[in-house]
Amino acid sequence: MVETLNGRDTVVKLARRYANHGNPQRAGHLFEVMHAVGFNRHAARAGSTVRAQVLEWTQGGPQNGPVDIRLSDGGRMVAEVQAKLVDRVSDTTRQISRSAYQGMGRLVAGDRVDAVHDLLDRRLGMNQEGIYFEGYADAAAFSTDRLTHGSVHSDSISYRQTQDAAHNPARWANHQIAAAAGRDIATSSLAGAAAGALVGAMVTTASETARIRAGETSAGAAVITVAGGTARNAARSGAIGTISASVRTAASSGLLPKALGSGTVPAAMADAVWAVADAGLDLARGRIDPGEFAARSVTGTARTGLMWAGGLVGQTVVPVPVLGALVGGVVAQATAAIIVQGLQLAIVAARADGASPELLAVLEAETVTTAATAALIGQATMTLGEDQHTQVTRAALPDLAHVQTTLTTSDPSTAIIELATVTCHHANQPLFTTLDEFNQWMADTDAPLILNPNW
């Protein structure tokens, strides 16, 4: 599902770029993307680290060049491919035999590949001294209708299939997502009960940890650092991988997966805010202590935090400290927005309830401390991933920072609506958009590996 969603973003860009071009030209570009998406989907399922990239859609990639698709494994190039979607077999044969493509894979339409090989064989049976003989021999050796590396390959795609898809590329991409979602749901449902039990255990542990930590620091700060720590540990251990596929599938429709309680994301956000507000009001009334406030707040917000964690980690969990730190930092930011909004509501309710100035001051101090702690964690997370072009530093943290800003405006209630929107969006995006991106980030010897050892 992750690879299919990534492919849809590329298809949307392709449809815009080639909107005013003829269908055959648009189909030629879509042909490359269709194969790359298919290959990456099969690679992810097989546990392979090899990925296909259409160079046109990489940063600074050329629109024209001998290489259309590159297969890479951990930043190491393993194959280069030229794709040709041409109707006439003779034209296809001539074009794939050019010397510029020497030694490269040649990708042709599935309903043309046999005829192309037949024509190449006939031409190779002619004069071996001919000027095109070497090109024909190379094309015959490397021409296929699938992207292939080891046991992983894309599916054969016909000329007609591609032409039909090119009339409405976005519709083709949506069909791919629907099919992938169906497969993911069928697979994840087998482990649904186990995933739900795992989430329940994680929430219970986090709640008790927050109760203890509230005696050592601000209750609000305890909540967001415990939320971040829970997500960090889940990412490091691979535990979050049990729900990541269902998170991404559900988030594309604005829903929570069954393991996180089902329902819509906006409703879950609202419930979390009210859980914090209710606990805050009881704190202001003196009915509970800060430890209980922290425990109840973690219980109310943990599932929405795990929504972020499951979405950002994606299908492949890399169990390294740095990945956990990034995910934990983002979850802490998202949780902080809920805590601050809940405390703001609690302050309003406590004032109307006639709470003492001393207890009101406790709530106000918790609000300020929570916001300040969130800002520090956000800056640390941003620094950790700075200049690495990860999804976190490009978009997730700036979006969450904007939510925090909204909380300080004259209408802070809109912050939770905004948070629900960015949650659905970023739970739908991988932490690293390519394996090369992750490897480049890990290769940076100046990047620290830990945000805070107490998380």
CSV table of C-alpha atoms in Angstrom, one decimal:
chain,number,residue,atom,x,y,z
A,1,MET,CA,0.0,0.0,0.0
A,2,VAL,CA,2.8,2.4,0.8
A,3,GLU,CA,4.4,2.0,-2.6
A,4,THR,CA,1.0,2.4,-4.3
A,5,LEU,CA,0.3,5.6,-2.5
A,6,ASN,CA,3.7,7.0,-3.4
A,7,GLY,CA,3.0,6.1,-7.0
A,8,ARG,CA,-0.3,8.0,-7.0
A,9,ASP,CA,1.5,11.2,-6.1
A,10,THR,CA,3.8,10.8,-9.1
A,11,VAL,CA,0.8,10.0,-11.4
A,12,VAL,CA,-0.9,13.2,-10.3
A,13,LYS,CA,2.2,15.2,-11.2
A,14,LEU,CA,2.4,13.4,-14.5
A,15,ALA,CA,-1.2,14.1,-15.4
A,16,ARG,CA,-0.6,17.8,-14.8
A,17,ARG,CA,2.7,18.0,-16.7
A,18,TYR,CA,1.3,16.2,-19.8
A,19,ALA,CA,-2.3,17.4,-19.7
A,20,ASN,CA,-1.9,19.2,-23.0
A,21,HIS,CA,0.0,16.5,-24.8
A,22,GLY,CA,-1.4,13.7,-26.9
A,23,ASN,CA,-2.5,10.5,-25.3
A,24,PRO,CA,0.3,8.4,-26.9
A,25,GLN,CA,3.0,10.7,-25.4
A,26,ARG,CA,1.3,10.7,-22.0
A,27,ALA,CA,1.0,7.0,-22.1
A,28,GLY,CA,4.7,6.6,-22.8
A,29,HIS,CA,5.5,8.4,-19.6
A,30,LEU,CA,2.8,6.6,-17.6
A,31,PHE,CA,4.1,3.3,-18.8
A,32,GLU,CA,7.3,3.9,-16.9
A,33,VAL,CA,5.5,4.8,-13.7
A,34,MET,CA,3.1,1.8,-14.0
A,35,HIS,CA,6.0,-0.6,-14.1
A,36,ALA,CA,7.9,1.2,-11.2
A,37,VAL,CA,4.8,1.1,-9.0
A,38,GLY,CA,4.2,-2.6,-9.7
A,39,PHE,CA,7.8,-3.5,-9.1
A,40,ASN,CA,8.0,-1.6,-5.8
A,41,ARG,CA,4.8,-3.1,-4.6
A,42,HIS,CA,6.0,-6.7,-5.3
A,43,ALA,CA,9.4,-5.8,-3.8
A,44,ALA,CA,7.8,-4.6,-0.6
A,45,ARG,CA,5.7,-7.7,-0.2
A,46,ALA,CA,8.8,-9.9,-0.9
A,47,GLY,CA,10.9,-8.0,1.7
A,48,SER,CA,13.3,-6.9,-0.9
A,49,THR,CA,15.2,-3.6,-0.5
A,50,VAL,CA,15.5,-3.0,-4.2
A,51,ARG,CA,13.3,-0.1,-5.5
A,52,ALA,CA,12.5,1.3,-8.9
A,53,GLN,CA,12.7,5.0,-9.5
A,54,VAL,CA,11.5,6.8,-12.6
A,55,LEU,CA,14.3,9.4,-13.1
A,56,GLU,CA,12.0,12.0,-14.5
A,57,TRP,CA,10.2,12.2,-11.1
A,58,THR,CA,13.3,12.3,-8.9
A,59,GLN,CA,14.7,15.6,-7.6
A,60,GLY,CA,16.4,17.3,-10.5
A,61,GLY,CA,15.7,14.3,-12.7
A,62,PRO,CA,15.8,14.7,-16.5
A,63,GLN,CA,12.7,14.5,-18.7
A,64,ASN,CA,14.7,13.1,-21.6
A,65,GLY,CA,17.7,10.8,-21.3
A,66,PRO,CA,18.8,7.3,-22.1
A,67,VAL,CA,17.8,6.0,-18.7
A,68,ASP,CA,14.1,6.1,-17.8
A,69,ILE,CA,14.1,3.8,-14.7
A,70,ARG,CA,16.8,3.0,-12.3
A,71,LEU,CA,16.8,0.0,-9.9
A,72,SER,CA,18.6,0.7,-6.6
A,73,ASP,CA,19.4,-1.3,-3.5
A,74,GLY,CA,20.4,0.7,-0.5
A,75,GLY,CA,21.7,3.6,-2.6
A,76,ARG,CA,23.6,1.3,-5.0
A,77,MET,CA,22.5,1.2,-8.6
A,78,VAL,CA,21.8,-2.4,-9.7
A,79,ALA,CA,20.2,-1.8,-13.1
A,80,GLU,CA,19.2,0.9,-15.6
A,81,VAL,CA,16.3,0.6,-18.0
A,82,GLN,CA,15.0,2.3,-21.1
A,83,ALA,CA,11.2,2.0,-21.6
A,84,LYS,CA,9.6,2.2,-25.1
A,85,LEU,CA,5.9,2.2,-25.6
A,86,VAL,CA,5.5,2.2,-29.4
A,87,ASP,CA,2.6,0.8,-31.4
A,88,ARG,CA,4.5,-0.5,-34.5
A,89,VAL,CA,6.8,-3.5,-33.8
A,90,SER,CA,9.3,-2.3,-36.4
A,91,ASP,CA,9.6,1.1,-34.8
A,92,THR,CA,9.9,-0.4,-31.4
A,93,THR,CA,12.7,-2.8,-32.6
A,94,ARG,CA,14.6,0.0,-34.3
A,95,GLN,CA,14.4,2.4,-31.3
A,96,ILE,CA,15.5,-0.1,-28.6
A,97,SER,CA,18.5,-1.1,-30.8
A,98,ARG,CA,20.2,2.3,-30.5
A,99,SER,CA,23.7,2.3,-29.3
A,100,ALA,CA,22.8,4.8,-26.6
A,101,TYR,CA,21.1,2.0,-24.7
A,102,GLN,CA,24.0,-0.5,-24.9
A,103,GLY,CA,24.0,-2.8,-21.9
A,104,MET,CA,20.7,-1.4,-20.5
A,105,GLY,CA,17.4,-3.2,-20.0
A,106,ARG,CA,14.8,-2.5,-22.6
A,107,LEU,CA,11.2,-2.5,-21.4
A,108,VAL,CA,8.4,-2.9,-24.0
A,109,ALA,CA,4.7,-3.6,-24.0
A,110,GLY,CA,3.6,-7.1,-23.1
A,111,ASP,CA,1.5,-7.5,-26.2
A,112,ARG,CA,4.5,-6.5,-28.4
A,113,VAL,CA,7.4,-8.3,-26.8
A,114,ASP,CA,7.1,-11.6,-28.7
A,115,ALA,CA,6.8,-9.9,-32.0
A,116,VAL,CA,9.8,-7.7,-31.2
A,117,HIS,CA,12.0,-10.7,-30.3
A,118,ASP,CA,10.8,-12.5,-33.5
A,119,LEU,CA,11.9,-9.4,-35.6
A,120,LEU,CA,15.2,-9.1,-33.8
A,121,ASP,CA,15.9,-12.8,-34.4
A,122,ARG,CA,15.2,-12.4,-38.1
A,123,ARG,CA,17.5,-9.4,-38.3
A,124,LEU,CA,20.2,-11.2,-36.5
A,125,GLY,CA,20.0,-13.9,-39.1
A,126,MET,CA,20.9,-11.5,-41.8
A,127,ASN,CA,24.3,-10.0,-42.6
A,128,GLN,CA,26.4,-10.1,-39.4
A,129,GLU,CA,28.7,-7.4,-40.8
A,130,GLY,CA,25.8,-5.0,-40.9
A,131,ILE,CA,26.1,-1.7,-39.1
A,132,TYR,CA,23.1,-2.4,-36.9
A,133,PHE,CA,24.0,-6.0,-36.0
A,134,GLU,CA,25.6,-5.2,-32.7
A,135,GLY,CA,22.6,-3.1,-31.6
A,136,TYR,CA,20.2,-5.9,-32.6
A,137,ALA,CA,22.2,-8.4,-30.6
A,138,ASP,CA,22.2,-6.2,-27.5
A,139,ALA,CA,18.5,-5.4,-27.8
A,140,ALA,CA,17.7,-9.1,-28.1
A,141,ALA,CA,19.7,-9.9,-24.9
A,142,PHE,CA,18.1,-7.2,-22.8
A,143,SER,CA,14.5,-6.7,-24.0
A,144,THR,CA,11.6,-7.8,-21.8
A,145,ASP,CA,8.1,-6.8,-20.8
A,146,ARG,CA,8.8,-6.7,-17.1
A,147,LEU,CA,11.1,-4.9,-14.7
A,148,THR,CA,13.0,-7.7,-13.0
A,149,HIS,CA,15.7,-8.1,-10.3
A,150,GLY,CA,16.2,-11.5,-8.8
A,151,SER,CA,12.8,-13.0,-7.9
A,152,VAL,CA,11.0,-9.6,-7.9
A,153,HIS,CA,9.4,-8.3,-11.1
A,154,SER,CA,6.6,-6.0,-12.3
A,155,ASP,CA,3.6,-7.3,-14.1
A,156,SER,CA,3.5,-7.3,-17.9
A,157,ILE,CA,1.5,-4.3,-19.2
A,158,SER,CA,0.0,-4.2,-22.7
A,159,TYR,CA,0.1,-1.2,-25.1
A,160,ARG,CA,-3.7,-1.0,-24.9
A,161,GLN,CA,-3.8,-1.1,-21.1
A,162,THR,CA,-1.4,1.9,-21.0
A,163,GLN,CA,-3.3,3.9,-23.6
A,164,ASP,CA,-6.5,3.4,-21.8
A,165,ALA,CA,-4.9,4.4,-18.4
A,166,ALA,CA,-3.4,7.5,-20.0
A,167,HIS,CA,-6.9,8.9,-20.8
A,168,ASN,CA,-7.3,9.4,-17.0
A,169,PRO,CA,-4.1,8.6,-15.1
A,170,ALA,CA,-5.5,9.6,-11.7
A,171,ARG,CA,-8.4,7.1,-12.1
A,172,TRP,CA,-5.9,4.4,-12.9
A,173,ALA,CA,-3.9,5.3,-9.7
A,174,ASN,CA,-7.1,5.3,-7.6
A,175,HIS,CA,-7.9,1.8,-8.9
A,176,GLN,CA,-4.5,0.6,-7.8
A,177,ILE,CA,-5.0,2.1,-4.4
A,178,ALA,CA,-8.4,0.4,-4.0
A,179,ALA,CA,-6.9,-2.9,-5.0
A,180,ALA,CA,-3.9,-2.5,-2.7
A,181,ALA,CA,-6.2,-1.5,0.2
A,182,GLY,CA,-8.3,-4.6,-0.3
A,183,ARG,CA,-5.2,-6.8,-0.1
A,184,ASP,CA,-3.9,-4.9,3.0
A,185,ILE,CA,-7.2,-5.2,4.8
A,186,ALA,CA,-7.4,-8.9,4.0
A,187,THR,CA,-3.9,-9.5,5.3
A,188,SER,CA,-4.1,-7.3,8.4
A,189,SER,CA,-7.5,-8.7,9.5
A,190,LEU,CA,-5.8,-12.0,10.2
A,191,ALA,CA,-3.7,-10.3,12.9
A,192,GLY,CA,-6.4,-7.8,14.0
A,193,ALA,CA,-7.1,-9.2,17.4
A,194,ALA,CA,-3.4,-9.5,18.2
A,195,ALA,CA,-2.7,-5.9,17.0
A,196,GLY,CA,-5.6,-4.6,19.2
A,197,ALA,CA,-4.2,-6.4,22.2
A,198,LEU,CA,-0.7,-5.0,21.5
A,199,VAL,CA,-2.1,-1.5,21.3
A,200,GLY,CA,-4.0,-2.0,24.5
A,201,ALA,CA,-0.9,-3.2,26.3
A,202,MET,CA,1.1,-0.3,25.0
A,203,VAL,CA,-1.5,2.2,26.2
A,204,THR,CA,-1.7,0.7,29.7
A,205,THR,CA,2.0,0.7,30.1
A,206,ALA,CA,2.2,4.3,28.9
A,207,SER,CA,-0.5,5.3,31.3
A,208,GLU,CA,1.3,3.9,34.3
A,209,THR,CA,4.6,5.4,33.2
A,210,ALA,CA,3.0,8.8,32.9
A,211,ARG,CA,1.5,8.5,36.4
A,212,ILE,CA,5.0,7.9,37.8
A,213,ARG,CA,6.7,10.5,35.8
A,214,ALA,CA,4.2,13.2,36.7
A,215,GLY,CA,5.8,13.1,40.2
A,216,GLU,CA,9.1,14.1,38.6
A,217,THR,CA,8.1,16.8,36.2
A,218,SER,CA,5.0,18.7,35.0
A,219,ALA,CA,2.1,16.4,34.4
A,220,GLY,CA,1.6,17.8,30.8
A,221,ALA,CA,5.2,17.4,30.0
A,222,ALA,CA,5.1,13.8,31.4
A,223,VAL,CA,2.2,13.0,29.1
A,224,ILE,CA,3.8,14.2,25.8
A,225,THR,CA,7.3,12.7,26.6
A,226,VAL,CA,5.7,9.4,27.5
A,227,ALA,CA,3.6,9.5,24.3
A,228,GLY,CA,6.7,10.1,22.3
A,229,GLY,CA,8.6,7.4,24.2
A,230,THR,CA,5.9,4.9,23.6
A,231,ALA,CA,6.0,5.6,19.8
A,232,ARG,CA,9.8,5.6,19.8
A,233,ASN,CA,10.0,2.2,21.4
A,234,ALA,CA,7.3,0.8,19.2
A,235,ALA,CA,9.2,2.0,16.1
A,236,ARG,CA,12.5,0.6,17.4
A,237,SER,CA,11.2,-2.8,18.2
A,238,GLY,CA,9.0,-3.2,15.1
A,239,ALA,CA,5.9,-3.5,17.2
A,240,ILE,CA,4.1,-0.7,15.4
A,241,GLY,CA,4.6,-2.6,12.1
A,242,THR,CA,1.6,-4.8,13.1
A,243,ILE,CA,-0.8,-1.9,12.5
A,244,SER,CA,1.1,0.3,10.0
A,245,ALA,CA,-0.6,-1.1,6.9
A,246,SER,CA,-4.1,-0.7,8.3
A,247,VAL,CA,-3.2,2.8,9.6
A,248,ARG,CA,-2.2,4.0,6.1
A,249,THR,CA,-5.3,2.4,4.5
A,250,ALA,CA,-7.7,3.9,7.1
A,251,ALA,CA,-6.0,7.4,7.1
A,252,SER,CA,-6.6,7.7,3.3
A,253,SER,CA,-10.4,7.8,4.2
A,254,GLY,CA,-10.1,9.8,7.4
A,255,LEU,CA,-10.6,6.7,9.7
A,256,LEU,CA,-8.8,5.0,12.5
A,257,PRO,CA,-8.0,1.3,12.0
A,258,LYS,CA,-9.9,-1.3,14.1
A,259,ALA,CA,-6.8,-1.9,16.3
A,260,LEU,CA,-6.9,1.8,17.4
A,261,GLY,CA,-10.6,1.8,18.1
A,262,SER,CA,-12.2,2.5,14.7
A,263,GLY,CA,-14.3,5.6,14.0
A,264,THR,CA,-13.2,8.8,12.3
A,265,VAL,CA,-10.0,10.7,13.0
A,266,PRO,CA,-11.8,14.0,13.8
A,267,ALA,CA,-14.0,12.2,16.3
A,268,ALA,CA,-11.0,10.5,17.9
A,269,MET,CA,-9.3,13.9,18.2
A,270,ALA,CA,-12.3,15.4,19.8
A,271,ASP,CA,-12.7,12.5,22.2
A,272,ALA,CA,-9.0,12.8,23.2
A,273,VAL,CA,-9.4,16.6,23.8
A,274,TRP,CA,-12.4,16.0,26.0
A,275,ALA,CA,-10.7,13.2,27.9
A,276,VAL,CA,-7.9,15.7,28.7
A,277,ALA,CA,-10.3,18.5,29.5
A,278,ASP,CA,-12.3,16.2,31.8
A,279,ALA,CA,-9.2,15.1,33.7
A,280,GLY,CA,-8.0,18.7,33.9
A,281,LEU,CA,-11.3,19.8,35.4
A,282,ASP,CA,-11.1,17.0,38.0
A,283,LEU,CA,-7.6,18.2,38.8
A,284,ALA,CA,-8.8,21.7,39.2
A,285,ARG,CA,-11.5,20.5,41.5
A,286,GLY,CA,-9.0,18.6,43.6
A,287,ARG,CA,-10.5,15.3,42.9
A,288,ILE,CA,-7.4,13.8,41.4
A,289,ASP,CA,-3.7,14.5,41.7
A,290,PRO,CA,-1.3,15.3,38.8
A,291,GLY,CA,-0.3,11.6,38.5
A,292,GLU,CA,-3.9,10.6,37.8
A,293,PHE,CA,-4.3,13.5,35.4
A,294,ALA,CA,-1.2,12.3,33.5
A,295,ALA,CA,-2.4,8.7,33.4
A,296,ARG,CA,-5.9,9.6,32.2
A,297,SER,CA,-4.5,12.0,29.6
A,298,VAL,CA,-2.1,9.4,28.1
A,299,THR,CA,-4.9,6.9,27.9
A,300,GLY,CA,-7.1,9.4,26.1
A,301,THR,CA,-4.4,10.5,23.6
A,302,ALA,CA,-2.3,7.4,23.0
A,303,ARG,CA,-4.3,5.9,20.2
A,304,THR,CA,-4.2,9.1,18.1
A,305,GLY,CA,-0.5,9.3,18.7
A,306,LEU,CA,0.0,5.7,17.5
A,307,MET,CA,-2.0,6.7,14.4
A,308,TRP,CA,0.9,9.0,13.6
A,309,ALA,CA,3.5,6.4,14.5
A,310,GLY,CA,2.0,3.7,12.4
A,311,GLY,CA,1.6,6.0,9.4
A,312,LEU,CA,5.1,7.5,9.5
A,313,VAL,CA,6.9,4.2,9.9
A,314,GLY,CA,5.1,2.7,6.9
A,315,GLN,CA,5.4,-0.9,5.8
A,316,THR,CA,9.1,-1.3,6.5
A,317,VAL,CA,10.2,-0.7,10.1
A,318,VAL,CA,13.9,0.0,10.4
A,319,PRO,CA,14.8,-0.8,14.1
A,320,VAL,CA,17.4,1.9,14.8
A,321,PRO,CA,17.5,4.6,17.5
A,322,VAL,CA,17.3,7.4,15.1
A,323,LEU,CA,14.1,6.3,13.4
A,324,GLY,CA,12.5,5.9,16.8
A,325,ALA,CA,13.6,9.3,17.9
A,326,LEU,CA,12.1,11.0,14.8
A,327,VAL,CA,8.8,9.1,15.2
A,328,GLY,CA,8.7,9.8,18.9
A,329,GLY,CA,9.3,13.5,18.3
A,330,VAL,CA,6.4,13.8,15.9
A,331,VAL,CA,4.0,11.9,18.2
A,332,ALA,CA,5.0,14.1,21.1
A,333,GLN,CA,4.2,17.2,19.0
A,334,ALA,CA,0.8,15.8,17.9
A,335,THR,CA,-0.1,14.8,21.5
A,336,ALA,CA,1.0,18.2,22.8
A,337,ALA,CA,-1.6,19.9,20.6
A,338,ILE,CA,-4.4,17.7,22.1
A,339,ILE,CA,-3.1,18.3,25.7
A,340,VAL,CA,-2.9,22.1,25.3
A,341,GLN,CA,-6.4,22.2,23.7
A,342,GLY,CA,-7.8,20.0,26.5
A,343,LEU,CA,-6.2,22.1,29.2
A,344,GLN,CA,-7.6,25.3,27.6
A,345,LEU,CA,-11.1,23.9,27.8
A,346,ALA,CA,-10.5,22.7,31.4
A,347,ILE,CA,-9.4,26.2,32.4
A,348,VAL,CA,-12.6,27.7,30.9
A,349,ALA,CA,-14.8,25.1,32.7
A,350,ALA,CA,-12.9,25.4,36.0
A,351,ARG,CA,-13.4,29.2,36.0
A,352,ALA,CA,-17.1,28.7,35.4
A,353,ASP,CA,-17.1,26.1,38.1
A,354,GLY,CA,-15.6,28.6,40.6
A,355,ALA,CA,-12.3,26.8,41.1
A,356,SER,CA,-9.8,28.4,43.4
A,357,PRO,CA,-7.2,30.7,41.9
A,358,GLU,CA,-4.5,28.4,43.2
A,359,LEU,CA,-5.9,25.4,41.3
A,360,LEU,CA,-6.5,27.5,38.2
A,361,ALA,CA,-2.9,28.6,38.3
A,362,VAL,CA,-1.9,24.9,38.3
A,363,LEU,CA,-3.8,24.3,35.0
A,364,GLU,CA,-2.4,27.5,33.5
A,365,ALA,CA,1.1,26.4,34.5
A,366,GLU,CA,0.6,23.0,33.0
A,367,THR,CA,-0.6,24.6,29.7
A,368,VAL,CA,2.4,26.8,29.4
A,369,THR,CA,4.9,24.1,30.4
A,370,THR,CA,3.3,21.6,28.0
A,371,ALA,CA,3.6,24.1,25.1
A,372,ALA,CA,7.2,25.0,26.0
A,373,THR,CA,8.2,21.3,26.2
A,374,ALA,CA,6.6,20.6,22.9
A,375,ALA,CA,8.5,23.5,21.3
A,376,LEU,CA,11.8,22.1,22.6
A,377,ILE,CA,11.0,18.6,21.4
A,378,GLY,CA,9.9,20.0,18.0
A,379,GLN,CA,13.2,21.8,17.6
A,380,ALA,CA,15.2,18.8,18.7
A,381,THR,CA,13.4,16.6,16.2
A,382,MET,CA,13.8,19.2,13.4
A,383,THR,CA,17.5,19.4,14.2
A,384,LEU,CA,17.8,15.6,14.1
A,385,GLY,CA,16.5,15.4,10.6
A,386,GLU,CA,17.7,18.7,9.3
A,387,ASP,CA,19.0,18.8,5.7
A,388,GLN,CA,18.0,15.2,5.2
A,389,HIS,CA,14.8,15.9,3.3
A,390,THR,CA,12.7,13.4,5.2
A,391,GLN,CA,9.0,13.6,5.3
A,392,VAL,CA,9.3,14.7,9.0
A,393,THR,CA,11.4,17.8,8.3
A,394,ARG,CA,9.8,18.7,5.0
A,395,ALA,CA,6.2,18.8,6.1
A,396,ALA,CA,5.1,17.0,9.3
A,397,LEU,CA,6.9,19.1,11.9
A,398,PRO,CA,6.1,22.5,10.1
A,399,ASP,CA,2.4,21.4,9.9
A,400,LEU,CA,2.4,20.5,13.6
A,401,ALA,CA,4.1,23.8,14.5
A,402,HIS,CA,1.3,25.6,12.7
A,403,VAL,CA,-1.2,23.7,14.8
A,404,GLN,CA,0.6,24.9,17.9
A,405,THR,CA,0.4,28.5,16.6
A,406,THR,CA,-3.3,28.1,16.0
A,407,LEU,CA,-3.7,27.2,19.7
A,408,THR,CA,-2.5,30.7,20.7
A,409,THR,CA,-4.9,32.5,18.4
A,410,SER,CA,-8.3,34.0,19.4
A,411,ASP,CA,-10.0,30.8,18.1
A,412,PRO,CA,-7.9,27.9,19.4
A,413,SER,CA,-10.8,25.4,18.8
A,414,THR,CA,-9.9,25.3,15.1
A,415,ALA,CA,-6.6,23.7,16.0
A,416,ILE,CA,-8.0,20.3,16.6
A,417,ILE,CA,-9.8,20.4,13.2
A,418,GLU,CA,-6.5,21.3,11.7
A,419,LEU,CA,-4.7,18.5,13.6
A,420,ALA,CA,-7.2,16.0,12.3
A,421,THR,CA,-6.5,17.1,8.8
A,422,VAL,CA,-2.8,16.9,9.0
A,423,THR,CA,-3.0,13.6,10.9
A,424,CYS,CA,-4.9,12.0,8.0
A,425,HIS,CA,-2.4,13.5,5.5
A,426,HIS,CA,0.8,12.5,7.2
A,427,ALA,CA,-0.4,9.1,8.4
A,428,ASN,CA,-0.7,8.5,4.7
A,429,GLN,CA,3.0,9.4,4.0
A,430,PRO,CA,6.2,7.5,4.7
A,431,LEU,CA,8.8,8.9,7.0
A,432,PHE,CA,11.4,8.4,4.2
A,433,THR,CA,10.1,8.6,0.7
A,434,THR,CA,12.8,6.4,-0.7
A,435,LEU,CA,15.3,3.9,0.6
A,436,ASP,CA,18.0,6.1,-0.8
A,437,GLU,CA,16.7,9.0,1.3
A,438,PHE,CA,17.0,6.8,4.5
A,439,ASN,CA,20.5,5.6,3.6
A,440,GLN,CA,21.7,9.1,2.9
A,441,TRP,CA,20.4,10.2,6.2
A,442,MET,CA,22.0,7.3,8.0
A,443,ALA,CA,25.3,7.9,6.3
A,444,ASP,CA,25.6,11.4,7.8
A,445,THR,CA,28.2,11.0,10.5
A,446,ASP,CA,27.3,14.3,12.0
A,447,ALA,CA,23.7,13.3,12.7
A,448,PRO,CA,23.1,12.4,16.4
A,449,LEU,CA,21.2,9.2,17.1
A,450,ILE,CA,19.2,10.1,20.2
A,451,LEU,CA,16.9,12.9,21.1
A,452,ASN,CA,16.6,12.3,24.8
A,453,PRO,CA,17.7,9.3,26.7
A,454,ASN,CA,14.8,9.7,29.2
A,455,TRP,CA,12.2,9.2,26.5
